[in-house]
Amino acid sequence: MTTLPDSLTLGSLRVDTPVVLAPMAGITNAAYRRLCAEQGAGLYVCEMITSRGLVEGDETTRKMLVFDELETVRSVQLYGTDPVYIGKAVEILCADFGVAHVDLNFGCPVPKVTRKGGGGALPWKRGLLAEVLEHAVAAATPYDVPVTMKTRKGLDDDHLTYLDAGRIAQESGVAAIALHGRTVQQAYSGEADWDAIAALVDHVDIPVLGNGDIWEAADAVRMVEQTGAAGVVVGRGCLGRPWLFRDLAAAFHGEDVATLPTLGEVKAMMRRHAELLSEHMGEERGCKEFRKHITWYLKGFPAGGELRHQLALVDSLVTLDDLLAGLDDDAPFPERELGTPRGRQGAPRKRVVLPDGWLDDTDGRGSHLHEDVDETTGG
C-alpha cells in the first residue's frame, strides 16, 4: 500500500496538506477560498485571470485579484498564449500582489479559448509551450515564486500531449504539473483517466498532481494510491461542500473521515458563505453571488420547490436567515449523494475548435495568437 503524502512541496513553498482547490470562474473568489481554508489546510487558487488583462491594467482583471485578510499564501492561476505577456504578468503578480504561487492554465476546454490556441489547445505546440513556461519561470525566479501548470491528456484520443507537456515543464523549471485525466474533447463528460496520471508520474521527476473525479476524500486517497501522484486538485467535488477539505486533510494525515452534516450544519455553512461574500462584495452583490451555490448545498436534502425558488432570489442576509429557518435542522445528510458528480458534466464535444492549421505542426514558436483581455473561464 502506498504511503500517503502529508504535505506538498512546490519549490520553496510547502503546503501542509497535498490538496489544491482548482480555480473555478465565478466560484473560487476570496470569500469561497476563505470558507474552504477554514475547513482544512491546502492551497487555494484564485479564479483564473488573463495575462493580457493584467498587463494592460484591465479593471475587471484587477478586481479579481482580491485576497482575504487571512489568506497568507496567495495563489493565482494565469491564462495566456503570448510568452512575453505571460512573463510580464508573472512579474506583476510577484512584485505588486505578493503572490506566492503562480499556476498556468493549459487545460481549459471552452471553444472560445481553444479557438485562439489557448487553454487545452496550446500544449499541441510544444515549442510555444516551452516559450511560455520559460518566460514565466524566468519572471518568477527572482522572487523565489514557484510556477506550476495544469493541463489535460491532449486534444482528443488521437492527439495526446500530456507526456510531452510533462517533459517540457520539467525542462523549463516548472515546480509541478497537474493533470486532468480527460481530453479537451471530453470536456467534463465521461470518467477521468487515472492511468494517464500514473503514466505521467512515471515519466517525470517533478511532482504530479492528479485531477478528475474526486468527489469524496476516499477518492483522493484511491487516486494517490493508484497513480503515485504527489497530491490532488479538487474542483467540482467541493461545490456546496466546503467541508470536503476537512475530510481531505484528515485523510492525508491517516484518518478515515467522511463528514455527513445534518441540514442544520449545512445551513450554518450556507450562512457563513453568504456572510463572507457580503463582507468582500457588499451585501446585495454578495447575496446575488451566493444564489448559484444554493442548489449545490441543498442537493439531495428535503427542501420544497417554493423554498428553493425563494432562496434562488435572495438579496439580503436577513431574507436568507428567514428562508433558512424554514429548513429542517435535523434532516440527515443524503448518503445517496456521496460519490456522485457535482457541477457541470455535459456531453463530449463533436470536435475540438482550433485555429486554422493548428495541427499542421507541433512546434509553434512565435505562432501565438492574441488572447482576449477579459478571458475568465476555468479548466
Short mmCIF file of N, CA and C in Angstrom, two decimals, residues 39-154:
data_model
loop_
_atom_site.label_atom_id
_atom_site.label_comp_id
_atom_site.label_asym_id
_atom_site.label_seq_id
_atom_site.Cartn_x
_atom_site.Cartn_y
_atom_site.Cartn_z
N GLN A 39 -11.88 25.13 6.65
CA GLN A 39 -12.17 23.71 6.84
C GLN A 39 -10.92 22.84 6.95
N GLY A 40 -9.88 23.17 6.19
CA GLY A 40 -8.69 22.32 6.21
C GLY A 40 -7.55 22.94 5.43
N ALA A 41 -6.34 22.52 5.76
CA ALA A 41 -5.16 23.07 5.10
C ALA A 41 -5.12 22.66 3.63
N GLY A 42 -4.48 23.47 2.82
CA GLY A 42 -4.34 23.17 1.41
C GLY A 42 -3.90 24.43 0.69
N LEU A 43 -3.90 24.38 -0.62
CA LEU A 43 -3.55 25.53 -1.45
C LEU A 43 -4.81 25.96 -2.19
N TYR A 44 -5.19 27.21 -2.01
CA TYR A 44 -6.47 27.68 -2.53
C TYR A 44 -6.22 28.74 -3.61
N VAL A 45 -6.54 28.36 -4.85
CA VAL A 45 -6.13 29.15 -6.01
C VAL A 45 -7.24 30.11 -6.44
N CYS A 46 -6.84 31.36 -6.68
CA CYS A 46 -7.74 32.42 -7.16
C CYS A 46 -8.35 32.03 -8.51
N GLU A 47 -9.49 32.63 -8.83
CA GLU A 47 -10.06 32.47 -10.16
C GLU A 47 -9.02 32.81 -11.23
N MET A 48 -9.11 32.13 -12.36
CA MET A 48 -8.16 32.37 -13.44
C MET A 48 -8.27 33.80 -13.96
N ILE A 49 -7.10 34.42 -14.20
CA ILE A 49 -7.08 35.75 -14.80
C ILE A 49 -6.23 35.70 -16.06
N THR A 50 -6.41 36.69 -16.92
CA THR A 50 -5.66 36.70 -18.18
C THR A 50 -4.40 37.53 -18.04
N SER A 51 -3.35 37.06 -18.66
CA SER A 51 -2.08 37.80 -18.63
C SER A 51 -2.24 39.15 -19.32
N ARG A 52 -2.91 39.16 -20.45
CA ARG A 52 -3.06 40.42 -21.18
C ARG A 52 -3.87 41.43 -20.37
N GLY A 53 -4.95 40.96 -19.75
CA GLY A 53 -5.77 41.85 -18.93
C GLY A 53 -4.97 42.47 -17.80
N LEU A 54 -4.13 41.66 -17.18
CA LEU A 54 -3.32 42.15 -16.07
C LEU A 54 -2.29 43.16 -16.55
N VAL A 55 -1.59 42.83 -17.62
CA VAL A 55 -0.53 43.70 -18.13
C VAL A 55 -1.10 45.03 -18.61
N GLU A 56 -2.27 44.99 -19.23
CA GLU A 56 -2.86 46.21 -19.78
C GLU A 56 -3.72 46.97 -18.78
N GLY A 57 -3.72 46.50 -17.53
CA GLY A 57 -4.42 47.22 -16.47
C GLY A 57 -5.93 47.15 -16.54
N ASP A 58 -6.46 46.07 -17.11
CA ASP A 58 -7.91 45.90 -17.20
C ASP A 58 -8.52 45.90 -15.79
N GLU A 59 -9.53 46.74 -15.60
CA GLU A 59 -10.10 46.92 -14.26
C GLU A 59 -10.76 45.64 -13.74
N THR A 60 -11.49 44.93 -14.60
CA THR A 60 -12.16 43.69 -14.18
C THR A 60 -11.14 42.66 -13.73
N THR A 61 -10.05 42.54 -14.47
CA THR A 61 -9.00 41.58 -14.11
C THR A 61 -8.42 41.91 -12.75
N ARG A 62 -8.11 43.18 -12.52
CA ARG A 62 -7.51 43.57 -11.25
C ARG A 62 -8.48 43.39 -10.09
N LYS A 63 -9.76 43.57 -10.34
CA LYS A 63 -10.76 43.37 -9.28
C LYS A 63 -10.83 41.91 -8.84
N MET A 64 -10.47 41.01 -9.75
CA MET A 64 -10.48 39.58 -9.40
C MET A 64 -9.32 39.23 -8.47
N LEU A 65 -8.30 40.08 -8.47
CA LEU A 65 -7.13 39.81 -7.62
C LEU A 65 -7.35 40.38 -6.23
N VAL A 66 -8.41 39.93 -5.59
CA VAL A 66 -8.73 40.31 -4.22
C VAL A 66 -8.41 39.12 -3.32
N PHE A 67 -7.76 39.40 -2.21
CA PHE A 67 -7.38 38.32 -1.29
C PHE A 67 -7.96 38.60 0.09
N ASP A 68 -8.33 37.56 0.78
CA ASP A 68 -8.85 37.69 2.12
C ASP A 68 -7.71 38.07 3.06
N GLU A 69 -8.05 38.79 4.12
CA GLU A 69 -7.02 39.26 5.06
C GLU A 69 -6.27 38.11 5.72
N LEU A 70 -6.91 36.95 5.82
CA LEU A 70 -6.25 35.80 6.43
C LEU A 70 -5.60 34.87 5.40
N GLU A 71 -5.60 35.29 4.15
CA GLU A 71 -5.03 34.47 3.08
C GLU A 71 -3.51 34.67 3.05
N THR A 72 -2.81 33.82 3.77
CA THR A 72 -1.37 34.01 3.94
C THR A 72 -0.57 33.58 2.72
N VAL A 73 -1.09 32.60 1.96
CA VAL A 73 -0.41 32.15 0.75
C VAL A 73 -1.29 32.52 -0.45
N ARG A 74 -0.85 33.51 -1.20
CA ARG A 74 -1.63 33.98 -2.34
C ARG A 74 -1.25 33.17 -3.58
N SER A 75 -2.26 32.52 -4.15
CA SER A 75 -2.05 31.64 -5.29
C SER A 75 -2.96 32.08 -6.43
N VAL A 76 -2.40 32.23 -7.64
CA VAL A 76 -3.18 32.74 -8.77
C VAL A 76 -2.96 31.85 -9.99
N GLN A 77 -4.05 31.57 -10.72
CA GLN A 77 -3.90 30.88 -12.00
C GLN A 77 -3.97 31.91 -13.12
N LEU A 78 -3.03 31.79 -14.04
CA LEU A 78 -2.87 32.75 -15.13
C LEU A 78 -3.15 32.04 -16.46
N TYR A 79 -3.84 32.76 -17.34
CA TYR A 79 -4.11 32.25 -18.67
C TYR A 79 -3.41 33.15 -19.69
N GLY A 80 -2.88 32.56 -20.74
CA GLY A 80 -2.31 33.36 -21.81
C GLY A 80 -1.74 32.50 -22.91
N THR A 81 -1.46 33.13 -24.04
CA THR A 81 -0.87 32.44 -25.19
C THR A 81 0.41 33.12 -25.67
N ASP A 82 0.69 34.30 -25.13
CA ASP A 82 1.84 35.08 -25.56
C ASP A 82 2.92 35.01 -24.49
N PRO A 83 4.09 34.45 -24.80
CA PRO A 83 5.14 34.29 -23.78
C PRO A 83 5.56 35.60 -23.12
N VAL A 84 5.61 36.69 -23.90
CA VAL A 84 6.04 37.98 -23.35
C VAL A 84 5.01 38.52 -22.36
N TYR A 85 3.74 38.45 -22.75
CA TYR A 85 2.67 38.88 -21.84
C TYR A 85 2.67 38.03 -20.57
N ILE A 86 2.84 36.73 -20.74
CA ILE A 86 2.86 35.84 -19.57
C ILE A 86 3.98 36.24 -18.62
N GLY A 87 5.17 36.46 -19.16
CA GLY A 87 6.30 36.85 -18.33
C GLY A 87 6.04 38.15 -17.58
N LYS A 88 5.50 39.15 -18.30
CA LYS A 88 5.20 40.43 -17.66
C LYS A 88 4.14 40.27 -16.57
N ALA A 89 3.13 39.45 -16.86
CA ALA A 89 2.05 39.24 -15.90
C ALA A 89 2.57 38.55 -14.63
N VAL A 90 3.43 37.56 -14.80
CA VAL A 90 4.00 36.88 -13.63
C VAL A 90 4.79 37.87 -12.78
N GLU A 91 5.55 38.74 -13.43
CA GLU A 91 6.32 39.72 -12.67
C GLU A 91 5.39 40.67 -11.89
N ILE A 92 4.30 41.09 -12.50
CA ILE A 92 3.33 41.96 -11.81
C ILE A 92 2.74 41.23 -10.60
N LEU A 93 2.37 39.97 -10.78
CA LEU A 93 1.79 39.20 -9.67
C LEU A 93 2.77 39.10 -8.51
N CYS A 94 4.04 38.85 -8.82
CA CYS A 94 5.04 38.67 -7.78
C CYS A 94 5.39 40.01 -7.11
N ALA A 95 5.59 41.03 -7.93
CA ALA A 95 6.08 42.32 -7.41
C ALA A 95 4.98 43.16 -6.77
N ASP A 96 3.79 43.17 -7.39
CA ASP A 96 2.75 44.10 -6.94
C ASP A 96 1.68 43.45 -6.07
N PHE A 97 1.50 42.16 -6.19
CA PHE A 97 0.41 41.49 -5.47
C PHE A 97 0.89 40.49 -4.41
N GLY A 98 2.19 40.33 -4.27
CA GLY A 98 2.72 39.44 -3.25
C GLY A 98 2.30 38.00 -3.39
N VAL A 99 2.13 37.57 -4.65
CA VAL A 99 1.69 36.19 -4.90
C VAL A 99 2.81 35.20 -4.59
N ALA A 100 2.46 34.09 -3.96
CA ALA A 100 3.45 33.09 -3.55
C ALA A 100 3.49 31.88 -4.47
N HIS A 101 2.55 31.80 -5.40
CA HIS A 101 2.46 30.66 -6.31
C HIS A 101 1.69 31.08 -7.56
N VAL A 102 2.22 30.73 -8.73
CA VAL A 102 1.54 31.02 -10.00
C VAL A 102 1.33 29.70 -10.74
N ASP A 103 0.09 29.47 -11.15
CA ASP A 103 -0.25 28.29 -11.93
C ASP A 103 -0.66 28.76 -13.33
N LEU A 104 -0.22 28.05 -14.35
CA LEU A 104 -0.56 28.40 -15.73
C LEU A 104 -1.60 27.42 -16.27
N ASN A 105 -2.65 27.97 -16.88
CA ASN A 105 -3.75 27.14 -17.35
C ASN A 105 -3.55 26.70 -18.79
N PHE A 106 -3.32 25.40 -18.96
CA PHE A 106 -3.30 24.78 -20.29
C PHE A 106 -4.30 23.63 -20.33
N GLY A 107 -5.45 23.85 -19.65
CA GLY A 107 -6.44 22.79 -19.57
C GLY A 107 -7.83 23.19 -19.98
N CYS A 108 -8.07 24.50 -20.13
CA CYS A 108 -9.43 24.96 -20.40
C CYS A 108 -9.94 24.39 -21.73
N PRO A 109 -11.15 23.75 -21.73
CA PRO A 109 -11.69 23.14 -22.96
C PRO A 109 -12.71 24.00 -23.68
N VAL A 110 -12.96 25.21 -23.20
CA VAL A 110 -14.03 26.05 -23.75
C VAL A 110 -13.67 26.51 -25.17
N PRO A 111 -14.59 26.34 -26.13
CA PRO A 111 -14.27 26.66 -27.53
C PRO A 111 -13.73 28.07 -27.77
N LYS A 112 -14.25 29.06 -27.05
CA LYS A 112 -13.78 30.43 -27.31
C LYS A 112 -12.31 30.60 -26.90
N VAL A 113 -11.82 29.68 -26.06
CA VAL A 113 -10.41 29.70 -25.65
C VAL A 113 -9.57 28.86 -26.62
N THR A 114 -10.00 27.64 -26.89
CA THR A 114 -9.21 26.77 -27.78
C THR A 114 -9.19 27.31 -29.21
N ARG A 115 -10.23 28.03 -29.61
CA ARG A 115 -10.29 28.62 -30.96
C ARG A 115 -9.11 29.56 -31.17
N LYS A 116 -8.58 30.14 -30.09
CA LYS A 116 -7.47 31.09 -30.18
C LYS A 116 -6.15 30.43 -29.81
N GLY A 117 -6.16 29.09 -29.71
CA GLY A 117 -4.92 28.39 -29.41
C GLY A 117 -4.55 28.41 -27.94
N GLY A 118 -5.50 28.79 -27.08
CA GLY A 118 -5.23 28.86 -25.65
C GLY A 118 -5.73 27.65 -24.89
N GLY A 119 -5.54 27.67 -23.57
CA GLY A 119 -6.04 26.61 -22.72
C GLY A 119 -5.52 25.24 -23.13
N GLY A 120 -6.45 24.29 -23.28
CA GLY A 120 -6.07 22.92 -23.59
C GLY A 120 -5.51 22.73 -24.99
N ALA A 121 -5.65 23.75 -25.86
CA ALA A 121 -5.12 23.63 -27.22
C ALA A 121 -3.62 23.89 -27.27
N LEU A 122 -3.12 24.72 -26.37
CA LEU A 122 -1.75 25.21 -26.52
C LEU A 122 -0.67 24.12 -26.44
N PRO A 123 -0.81 23.12 -25.57
CA PRO A 123 0.28 22.12 -25.48
C PRO A 123 0.55 21.36 -26.78
N TRP A 124 -0.36 21.43 -27.76
CA TRP A 124 -0.06 20.80 -29.05
C TRP A 124 1.19 21.44 -29.66
N LYS A 125 1.38 22.72 -29.40
CA LYS A 125 2.54 23.46 -29.91
C LYS A 125 3.65 23.36 -28.86
N ARG A 126 4.46 22.32 -28.96
CA ARG A 126 5.46 22.05 -27.92
C ARG A 126 6.45 23.19 -27.76
N GLY A 127 6.87 23.78 -28.88
CA GLY A 127 7.83 24.88 -28.81
C GLY A 127 7.24 26.11 -28.14
N LEU A 128 5.99 26.42 -28.48
CA LEU A 128 5.32 27.56 -27.87
C LEU A 128 5.12 27.32 -26.37
N LEU A 129 4.73 26.10 -26.00
CA LEU A 129 4.57 25.76 -24.59
C LEU A 129 5.87 26.01 -23.83
N ALA A 130 6.97 25.57 -24.41
CA ALA A 130 8.27 25.78 -23.76
C ALA A 130 8.56 27.27 -23.61
N GLU A 131 8.27 28.05 -24.65
CA GLU A 131 8.49 29.51 -24.58
C GLU A 131 7.70 30.14 -23.44
N VAL A 132 6.42 29.78 -23.36
CA VAL A 132 5.56 30.34 -22.32
C VAL A 132 6.09 29.99 -20.94
N LEU A 133 6.41 28.71 -20.74
CA LEU A 133 6.89 28.27 -19.43
C LEU A 133 8.22 28.92 -19.08
N GLU A 134 9.11 29.02 -20.05
CA GLU A 134 10.43 29.61 -19.77
C GLU A 134 10.29 31.08 -19.37
N HIS A 135 9.42 31.83 -20.06
CA HIS A 135 9.21 33.23 -19.70
C HIS A 135 8.61 33.35 -18.29
N ALA A 136 7.66 32.48 -17.98
CA ALA A 136 7.02 32.54 -16.66
C ALA A 136 8.02 32.23 -15.55
N VAL A 137 8.79 31.18 -15.73
CA VAL A 137 9.77 30.78 -14.71
C VAL A 137 10.84 31.86 -14.55
N ALA A 138 11.29 32.42 -15.64
CA ALA A 138 12.32 33.47 -15.58
C ALA A 138 11.82 34.69 -14.80
N ALA A 139 10.55 35.03 -14.99
CA ALA A 139 9.98 36.18 -14.30
C ALA A 139 9.77 35.90 -12.82
N ALA A 140 9.45 34.67 -12.47
CA ALA A 140 9.14 34.32 -11.08
C ALA A 140 10.38 34.03 -10.25
N THR A 141 11.46 33.60 -10.90
CA THR A 141 12.66 33.15 -10.18
C THR A 141 13.26 34.20 -9.25
N PRO A 142 13.38 35.48 -9.66
CA PRO A 142 13.96 36.47 -8.74
C PRO A 142 13.16 36.64 -7.45
N TYR A 143 11.89 36.27 -7.49
CA TYR A 143 11.02 36.40 -6.31
C TYR A 143 10.90 35.08 -5.54
N ASP A 144 11.57 34.05 -6.02
CA ASP A 144 11.51 32.73 -5.42
C ASP A 144 10.07 32.20 -5.36
N VAL A 145 9.31 32.48 -6.43
CA VAL A 145 7.91 32.04 -6.51
C VAL A 145 7.82 30.85 -7.45
N PRO A 146 7.30 29.72 -6.99
CA PRO A 146 7.17 28.55 -7.86
C PRO A 146 6.09 28.73 -8.92
N VAL A 147 6.37 28.22 -10.11
CA VAL A 147 5.40 28.21 -11.21
C VAL A 147 4.99 26.76 -11.45
N THR A 148 3.69 26.52 -11.53
CA THR A 148 3.18 25.19 -11.88
C THR A 148 2.29 25.32 -13.11
N MET A 149 1.90 24.20 -13.67
CA MET A 149 0.99 24.23 -14.81
C MET A 149 -0.07 23.15 -14.68
N LYS A 150 -1.22 23.43 -15.28
CA LYS A 150 -2.28 22.44 -15.32
C LYS A 150 -2.61 22.15 -16.78
N THR A 151 -2.78 20.88 -17.10
CA THR A 151 -3.09 20.51 -18.47
C THR A 151 -4.05 19.33 -18.50
N ARG A 152 -4.40 18.93 -19.71
CA ARG A 152 -5.23 17.75 -19.93
C ARG A 152 -4.42 16.71 -20.69
N LYS A 153 -5.04 15.56 -20.94
CA LYS A 153 -4.34 14.49 -21.66
C LYS A 153 -3.93 14.93 -23.06
N GLY A 154 -4.76 15.73 -23.68
CA GLY A 154 -4.50 16.15 -25.05
C GLY A 154 -5.75 16.74 -25.65
#
